[in-house]
């Protein structure tokens, strides 16, 4: 089976993405029945993880994986829209935002460009604590988390493929399961210590 065949279009994934987006929008607009819509972000993360893992493993299996090509594709997909969004909101903020709020906006814009806005907002405030003008880029926290995943996961996956010639071997799957359980336990402990940190970082 060729790499292209394995990566044929999956309409069901796009349907799940659409449902996740609708859930998040419904939650933010306080629509009835969407009280738990924030989980749409988690659904989106899982979908992205699946798609990226599927892409990387198929290319590794075909002997065609390239870090440069992987990051170049991610940049073309995400950066133009991010730059346009920050530029347009920055122009509006320059004219309408009070100085203190504009300084907050500028800091969040820089952190978004550095894919660290999740850490920026974690250190600044809770998700719903900032005044509206000061948190126009707060949604970029999820993009930063996703980009951090894009930076780390290909490296980990490539190293894993070098350690395990057969990634579906019993030993490999056992380590994946053990690591997943350990991360879940760590996240639960983190939530008890600092829910805000767990929200933005974990």
PDB file of C-alpha atoms in Angstrom:
ATOM      1  CA  UNK A   1       0.000   0.000   0.000  1.00  0.00           C
ATOM      2  CA  UNK A   2       1.445   3.363  -0.949  1.00  0.00           C
ATOM      3  CA  UNK A   3       1.867   6.313   1.382  1.00  0.00           C
ATOM      4  CA  UNK A   4      -0.687   8.285  -0.665  1.00  0.00           C
ATOM      5  CA  UNK A   5      -3.268   5.506  -0.248  1.00  0.00           C
ATOM      6  CA  UNK A   6      -2.808   5.386   3.519  1.00  0.00           C
ATOM      7  CA  UNK A   7      -3.340   9.133   3.699  1.00  0.00           C
ATOM      8  CA  UNK A   8      -6.466   9.314   1.570  1.00  0.00           C
ATOM      9  CA  UNK A   9      -9.038  11.920   2.576  1.00  0.00           C
ATOM     10  CA  UNK A  10     -11.041  11.115   5.716  1.00  0.00           C
ATOM     11  CA  UNK A  11     -14.391  12.909   5.712  1.00  0.00           C
ATOM     12  CA  UNK A  12     -15.197  11.596   9.188  1.00  0.00           C
ATOM     13  CA  UNK A  13     -12.231  13.521  10.624  1.00  0.00           C
ATOM     14  CA  UNK A  14     -13.498  16.773   9.119  1.00  0.00           C
ATOM     15  CA  UNK A  15     -16.959  16.058  10.545  1.00  0.00           C
ATOM     16  CA  UNK A  16     -15.450  15.600  14.000  1.00  0.00           C
ATOM     17  CA  UNK A  17     -13.505  18.826  13.612  1.00  0.00           C
ATOM     18  CA  UNK A  18     -16.697  20.653  12.689  1.00  0.00           C
ATOM     19  CA  UNK A  19     -18.511  19.253  15.728  1.00  0.00           C
ATOM     20  CA  UNK A  20     -15.626  20.292  17.981  1.00  0.00           C
ATOM     21  CA  UNK A  21     -15.689  23.848  16.595  1.00  0.00           C
ATOM     22  CA  UNK A  22     -19.473  24.105  16.989  1.00  0.00           C
ATOM     23  CA  UNK A  23     -19.199  22.861  20.586  1.00  0.00           C
ATOM     24  CA  UNK A  24     -16.586  25.484  21.493  1.00  0.00           C
ATOM     25  CA  UNK A  25     -18.533  28.304  19.816  1.00  0.00           C
ATOM     26  CA  UNK A  26     -21.741  27.227  21.552  1.00  0.00           C
ATOM     27  CA  UNK A  27     -19.939  27.186  24.905  1.00  0.00           C
ATOM     28  CA  UNK A  28     -18.493  30.680  24.488  1.00  0.00           C
ATOM     29  CA  UNK A  29     -21.882  32.094  23.473  1.00  0.00           C
ATOM     30  CA  UNK A  30     -23.614  30.380  26.412  1.00  0.00           C
ATOM     31  CA  UNK A  31     -26.009  28.533  24.124  1.00  0.00           C
ATOM     32  CA  UNK A  32     -28.335  26.059  25.873  1.00  0.00           C
ATOM     33  CA  UNK A  33     -26.981  22.531  25.845  1.00  0.00           C
ATOM     34  CA  UNK A  34     -23.363  23.579  25.318  1.00  0.00           C
ATOM     35  CA  UNK A  35     -22.266  23.866  28.943  1.00  0.00           C
ATOM     36  CA  UNK A  36     -19.538  21.285  28.351  1.00  0.00           C
ATOM     37  CA  UNK A  37     -18.644  22.526  24.896  1.00  0.00           C
ATOM     38  CA  UNK A  38     -15.141  23.452  26.008  1.00  0.00           C
ATOM     39  CA  UNK A  39     -14.193  19.784  25.564  1.00  0.00           C
ATOM     40  CA  UNK A  40     -14.270  20.529  21.849  1.00  0.00           C
ATOM     41  CA  UNK A  41     -10.726  21.880  22.280  1.00  0.00           C
ATOM     42  CA  UNK A  42      -9.601  18.532  23.681  1.00  0.00           C
ATOM     43  CA  UNK A  43     -11.335  16.727  20.819  1.00  0.00           C
ATOM     44  CA  UNK A  44      -9.480  18.955  18.366  1.00  0.00           C
ATOM     45  CA  UNK A  45      -6.169  18.175  20.065  1.00  0.00           C
ATOM     46  CA  UNK A  46      -6.831  14.434  19.820  1.00  0.00           C
ATOM     47  CA  UNK A  47      -7.752  14.729  16.141  1.00  0.00           C
ATOM     48  CA  UNK A  48      -4.595  16.735  15.405  1.00  0.00           C
ATOM     49  CA  UNK A  49      -2.491  14.179  17.260  1.00  0.00           C
ATOM     50  CA  UNK A  50      -4.022  11.341  15.265  1.00  0.00           C
ATOM     51  CA  UNK A  51      -3.594  13.086  11.910  1.00  0.00           C
ATOM     52  CA  UNK A  52       0.010  14.100  12.572  1.00  0.00           C
ATOM     53  CA  UNK A  53       0.951  10.665  13.942  1.00  0.00           C
ATOM     54  CA  UNK A  54      -0.639   9.007  10.924  1.00  0.00           C
ATOM     55  CA  UNK A  55       1.268  11.285   8.559  1.00  0.00           C
ATOM     56  CA  UNK A  56       4.649  10.868  10.258  1.00  0.00           C
ATOM     57  CA  UNK A  57       4.438   7.089  10.675  1.00  0.00           C
ATOM     58  CA  UNK A  58       3.371   6.586   7.068  1.00  0.00           C
ATOM     59  CA  UNK A  59       6.282   8.684   5.801  1.00  0.00           C
ATOM     60  CA  UNK A  60       8.752   6.949   8.118  1.00  0.00           C
ATOM     61  CA  UNK A  61       7.463   3.594   6.882  1.00  0.00           C
ATOM     62  CA  UNK A  62       7.902   4.732   3.279  1.00  0.00           C
ATOM     63  CA  UNK A  63      11.379   6.112   4.023  1.00  0.00           C
ATOM     64  CA  UNK A  64      10.347   9.601   2.925  1.00  0.00           C
ATOM     65  CA  UNK A  65      10.025  11.478   6.218  1.00  0.00           C
ATOM     66  CA  UNK A  66      11.781  14.856   6.357  1.00  0.00           C
ATOM     67  CA  UNK A  67      11.817  17.246   9.325  1.00  0.00           C
ATOM     68  CA  UNK A  68      12.299  20.213   6.989  1.00  0.00           C
ATOM     69  CA  UNK A  69       9.311  19.257   4.841  1.00  0.00           C
ATOM     70  CA  UNK A  70       7.155  18.533   7.888  1.00  0.00           C
ATOM     71  CA  UNK A  71       7.793  21.917   9.515  1.00  0.00           C
ATOM     72  CA  UNK A  72       7.504  23.725   6.189  1.00  0.00           C
ATOM     73  CA  UNK A  73       4.029  22.257   5.660  1.00  0.00           C
ATOM     74  CA  UNK A  74       2.943  23.252   9.172  1.00  0.00           C
ATOM     75  CA  UNK A  75       4.264  26.792   8.645  1.00  0.00           C
ATOM     76  CA  UNK A  76       2.427  27.248   5.346  1.00  0.00           C
ATOM     77  CA  UNK A  77      -0.772  25.956   6.894  1.00  0.00           C
ATOM     78  CA  UNK A  78      -0.774  28.062  10.074  1.00  0.00           C
ATOM     79  CA  UNK A  79       1.496  31.093   9.905  1.00  0.00           C
ATOM     80  CA  UNK A  80      -0.166  33.241   7.178  1.00  0.00           C
ATOM     81  CA  UNK A  81      -3.527  33.240   8.999  1.00  0.00           C
ATOM     82  CA  UNK A  82      -1.813  33.871  12.358  1.00  0.00           C
ATOM     83  CA  UNK A  83       0.185  36.825  11.019  1.00  0.00           C
ATOM     84  CA  UNK A  84      -2.884  38.357   9.382  1.00  0.00           C
ATOM     85  CA  UNK A  85      -4.974  37.944  12.534  1.00  0.00           C
ATOM     86  CA  UNK A  86      -2.341  39.527  14.802  1.00  0.00           C
ATOM     87  CA  UNK A  87      -1.726  42.383  12.369  1.00  0.00           C
ATOM     88  CA  UNK A  88      -5.414  43.233  11.958  1.00  0.00           C
ATOM     89  CA  UNK A  89      -6.211  43.038  15.675  1.00  0.00           C
ATOM     90  CA  UNK A  90      -3.065  45.027  16.447  1.00  0.00           C
ATOM     91  CA  UNK A  91      -4.196  47.888  14.214  1.00  0.00           C
ATOM     92  CA  UNK A  92      -7.613  47.965  15.888  1.00  0.00           C
ATOM     93  CA  UNK A  93      -6.085  47.704  19.373  1.00  0.00           C
ATOM     94  CA  UNK A  94      -3.762  50.644  18.628  1.00  0.00           C
ATOM     95  CA  UNK A  95      -6.785  52.908  18.172  1.00  0.00           C
ATOM     96  CA  UNK A  96      -9.247  51.546  20.742  1.00  0.00           C
ATOM     97  CA  UNK A  97      -7.268  49.932  23.567  1.00  0.00           C
ATOM     98  CA  UNK A  98      -6.208  51.898  26.662  1.00  0.00           C
ATOM     99  CA  UNK A  99      -2.417  51.892  27.243  1.00  0.00           C
ATOM    100  CA  UNK A 100      -2.469  49.161  29.908  1.00  0.00           C
ATOM    101  CA  UNK A 101      -4.603  46.914  27.754  1.00  0.00           C
ATOM    102  CA  UNK A 102      -2.438  47.574  24.694  1.00  0.00           C
ATOM    103  CA  UNK A 103       0.666  46.560  26.614  1.00  0.00           C
ATOM    104  CA  UNK A 104      -1.116  43.331  27.513  1.00  0.00           C
ATOM    105  CA  UNK A 105      -2.082  42.883  23.862  1.00  0.00           C
ATOM    106  CA  UNK A 106       1.493  43.492  22.711  1.00  0.00           C
ATOM    107  CA  UNK A 107       2.840  40.944  25.179  1.00  0.00           C
ATOM    108  CA  UNK A 108       0.282  38.367  24.099  1.00  0.00           C
ATOM    109  CA  UNK A 109       1.037  39.067  20.411  1.00  0.00           C
ATOM    110  CA  UNK A 110       4.754  38.471  20.910  1.00  0.00           C
ATOM    111  CA  UNK A 111       4.078  35.283  22.855  1.00  0.00           C
ATOM    112  CA  UNK A 112       1.675  34.078  20.142  1.00  0.00           C
ATOM    113  CA  UNK A 113       4.353  34.634  17.499  1.00  0.00           C
ATOM    114  CA  UNK A 114       6.769  32.635  19.661  1.00  0.00           C
ATOM    115  CA  UNK A 115       4.125  29.894  20.203  1.00  0.00           C
ATOM    116  CA  UNK A 116       4.191  30.403  23.952  1.00  0.00           C
ATOM    117  CA  UNK A 117       0.966  32.321  24.575  1.00  0.00           C
ATOM    118  CA  UNK A 118      -0.374  29.443  26.692  1.00  0.00           C
ATOM    119  CA  UNK A 119       2.462  30.094  29.134  1.00  0.00           C
ATOM    120  CA  UNK A 120       1.966  33.872  28.865  1.00  0.00           C
ATOM    121  CA  UNK A 121      -1.727  33.719  29.767  1.00  0.00           C
ATOM    122  CA  UNK A 122      -1.115  31.117  32.459  1.00  0.00           C
ATOM    123  CA  UNK A 123       1.324  33.465  34.183  1.00  0.00           C
ATOM    124  CA  UNK A 124      -0.949  36.492  33.690  1.00  0.00           C
ATOM    125  CA  UNK A 125      -4.460  35.408  34.536  1.00  0.00           C
ATOM    126  CA  UNK A 126      -7.179  32.823  34.456  1.00  0.00           C
ATOM    127  CA  UNK A 127      -8.983  32.237  31.167  1.00  0.00           C
ATOM    128  CA  UNK A 128     -11.958  34.468  31.926  1.00  0.00           C
ATOM    129  CA  UNK A 129     -10.288  37.049  34.181  1.00  0.00           C
ATOM    130  CA  UNK A 130      -8.954  39.582  31.670  1.00  0.00           C
ATOM    131  CA  UNK A 131     -11.089  42.490  30.393  1.00  0.00           C
ATOM    132  CA  UNK A 132     -12.316  41.856  26.844  1.00  0.00           C
ATOM    133  CA  UNK A 133      -9.959  44.332  25.173  1.00  0.00           C
ATOM    134  CA  UNK A 134      -6.958  42.806  26.899  1.00  0.00           C
ATOM    135  CA  UNK A 135      -7.612  39.197  25.955  1.00  0.00           C
ATOM    136  CA  UNK A 136      -8.386  39.356  22.249  1.00  0.00           C
ATOM    137  CA  UNK A 137      -5.554  36.890  21.565  1.00  0.00           C
ATOM    138  CA  UNK A 138      -6.289  34.510  24.412  1.00  0.00           C
ATOM    139  CA  UNK A 139      -7.572  31.914  21.959  1.00  0.00           C
ATOM    140  CA  UNK A 140      -4.004  31.555  20.650  1.00  0.00           C
ATOM    141  CA  UNK A 141      -3.132  29.517  23.748  1.00  0.00           C
ATOM    142  CA  UNK A 142      -4.468  26.408  22.021  1.00  0.00           C
ATOM    143  CA  UNK A 143      -2.456  27.148  18.875  1.00  0.00           C
ATOM    144  CA  UNK A 144       0.677  27.456  21.008  1.00  0.00           C
ATOM    145  CA  UNK A 145      -0.022  24.077  22.618  1.00  0.00           C
ATOM    146  CA  UNK A 146      -0.508  22.549  19.192  1.00  0.00           C
ATOM    147  CA  UNK A 147       2.702  24.081  17.835  1.00  0.00           C
ATOM    148  CA  UNK A 148       4.650  22.854  20.860  1.00  0.00           C
ATOM    149  CA  UNK A 149       3.286  19.402  20.062  1.00  0.00           C
ATOM    150  CA  UNK A 150       4.405  19.812  16.435  1.00  0.00           C
ATOM    151  CA  UNK A 151       7.918  20.705  17.586  1.00  0.00           C
ATOM    152  CA  UNK A 152       8.286  17.757  19.955  1.00  0.00           C
ATOM    153  CA  UNK A 153       6.234  14.896  18.541  1.00  0.00           C
ATOM    154  CA  UNK A 154       8.095  14.408  15.213  1.00  0.00           C
ATOM    155  CA  UNK A 155      11.410  14.175  17.075  1.00  0.00           C
ATOM    156  CA  UNK A 156      10.007  11.705  19.615  1.00  0.00           C
ATOM    157  CA  UNK A 157       8.364   9.649  16.860  1.00  0.00           C
ATOM    158  CA  UNK A 158      11.533   9.543  14.764  1.00  0.00           C
ATOM    159  CA  UNK A 159      13.587   8.443  17.777  1.00  0.00           C
ATOM    160  CA  UNK A 160      10.923   5.845  18.632  1.00  0.00           C
ATOM    161  CA  UNK A 161      11.141   4.427  15.109  1.00  0.00           C
ATOM    162  CA  UNK A 162      14.885   4.027  15.589  1.00  0.00           C
ATOM    163  CA  UNK A 163      14.449   2.245  18.928  1.00  0.00           C
ATOM    164  CA  UNK A 164      11.692  -0.088  17.736  1.00  0.00           C
ATOM    165  CA  UNK A 165      11.914  -1.574  14.268  1.00  0.00           C
ATOM    166  CA  UNK A 166       8.307  -2.701  14.734  1.00  0.00           C
ATOM    167  CA  UNK A 167       6.326   0.110  16.461  1.00  0.00           C
ATOM    168  CA  UNK A 168       3.373  -2.210  17.100  1.00  0.00           C
ATOM    169  CA  UNK A 169       5.487  -4.708  19.014  1.00  0.00           C
ATOM    170  CA  UNK A 170       4.341  -5.769  22.469  1.00  0.00           C
ATOM    171  CA  UNK A 171       7.198  -3.896  24.155  1.00  0.00           C
ATOM    172  CA  UNK A 172       6.560  -0.710  22.201  1.00  0.00           C
ATOM    173  CA  UNK A 173       2.807  -0.729  22.880  1.00  0.00           C
ATOM    174  CA  UNK A 174       3.426  -1.534  26.534  1.00  0.00           C
ATOM    175  CA  UNK A 175       5.649   1.520  26.909  1.00  0.00           C
ATOM    176  CA  UNK A 176       3.057   3.684  25.122  1.00  0.00           C
ATOM    177  CA  UNK A 177       0.301   2.511  27.461  1.00  0.00           C
ATOM    178  CA  UNK A 178       2.491   2.973  30.546  1.00  0.00           C
ATOM    179  CA  UNK A 179       3.507   6.447  29.423  1.00  0.00           C
ATOM    180  CA  UNK A 180      -0.107   7.406  28.729  1.00  0.00           C
ATOM    181  CA  UNK A 181      -1.242   6.272  32.171  1.00  0.00           C
ATOM    182  CA  UNK A 182       1.666   8.109  33.811  1.00  0.00           C
ATOM    183  CA  UNK A 183       0.808  11.330  31.984  1.00  0.00           C
ATOM    184  CA  UNK A 184      -2.867  11.044  32.983  1.00  0.00           C
ATOM    185  CA  UNK A 185      -1.912  10.560  36.634  1.00  0.00           C
ATOM    186  CA  UNK A 186       0.520  13.477  36.467  1.00  0.00           C
ATOM    187  CA  UNK A 187      -2.159  15.676  34.917  1.00  0.00           C
ATOM    188  CA  UNK A 188      -4.662  14.808  37.650  1.00  0.00           C
ATOM    189  CA  UNK A 189      -2.104  15.636  40.330  1.00  0.00           C
ATOM    190  CA  UNK A 190      -1.279  18.875  38.528  1.00  0.00           C
ATOM    191  CA  UNK A 191      -4.946  19.857  38.413  1.00  0.00           C
ATOM    192  CA  UNK A 192      -5.130  19.531  42.195  1.00  0.00           C
ATOM    193  CA  UNK A 193      -2.035  21.686  42.629  1.00  0.00           C
ATOM    194  CA  UNK A 194      -2.783  24.304  39.969  1.00  0.00           C
ATOM    195  CA  UNK A 195      -5.821  23.973  37.726  1.00  0.00           C
ATOM    196  CA  UNK A 196      -4.756  27.003  35.676  1.00  0.00           C
ATOM    197  CA  UNK A 197      -1.346  25.504  34.909  1.00  0.00           C
ATOM    198  CA  UNK A 198      -2.910  22.178  33.969  1.00  0.00           C
ATOM    199  CA  UNK A 199      -5.363  23.971  31.672  1.00  0.00           C
ATOM    200  CA  UNK A 200      -2.786  25.995  29.767  1.00  0.00           C
ATOM    201  CA  UNK A 201       0.219  23.674  29.767  1.00  0.00           C
ATOM    202  CA  UNK A 202      -0.749  20.036  30.291  1.00  0.00           C
TER     203      UNK A 202
END
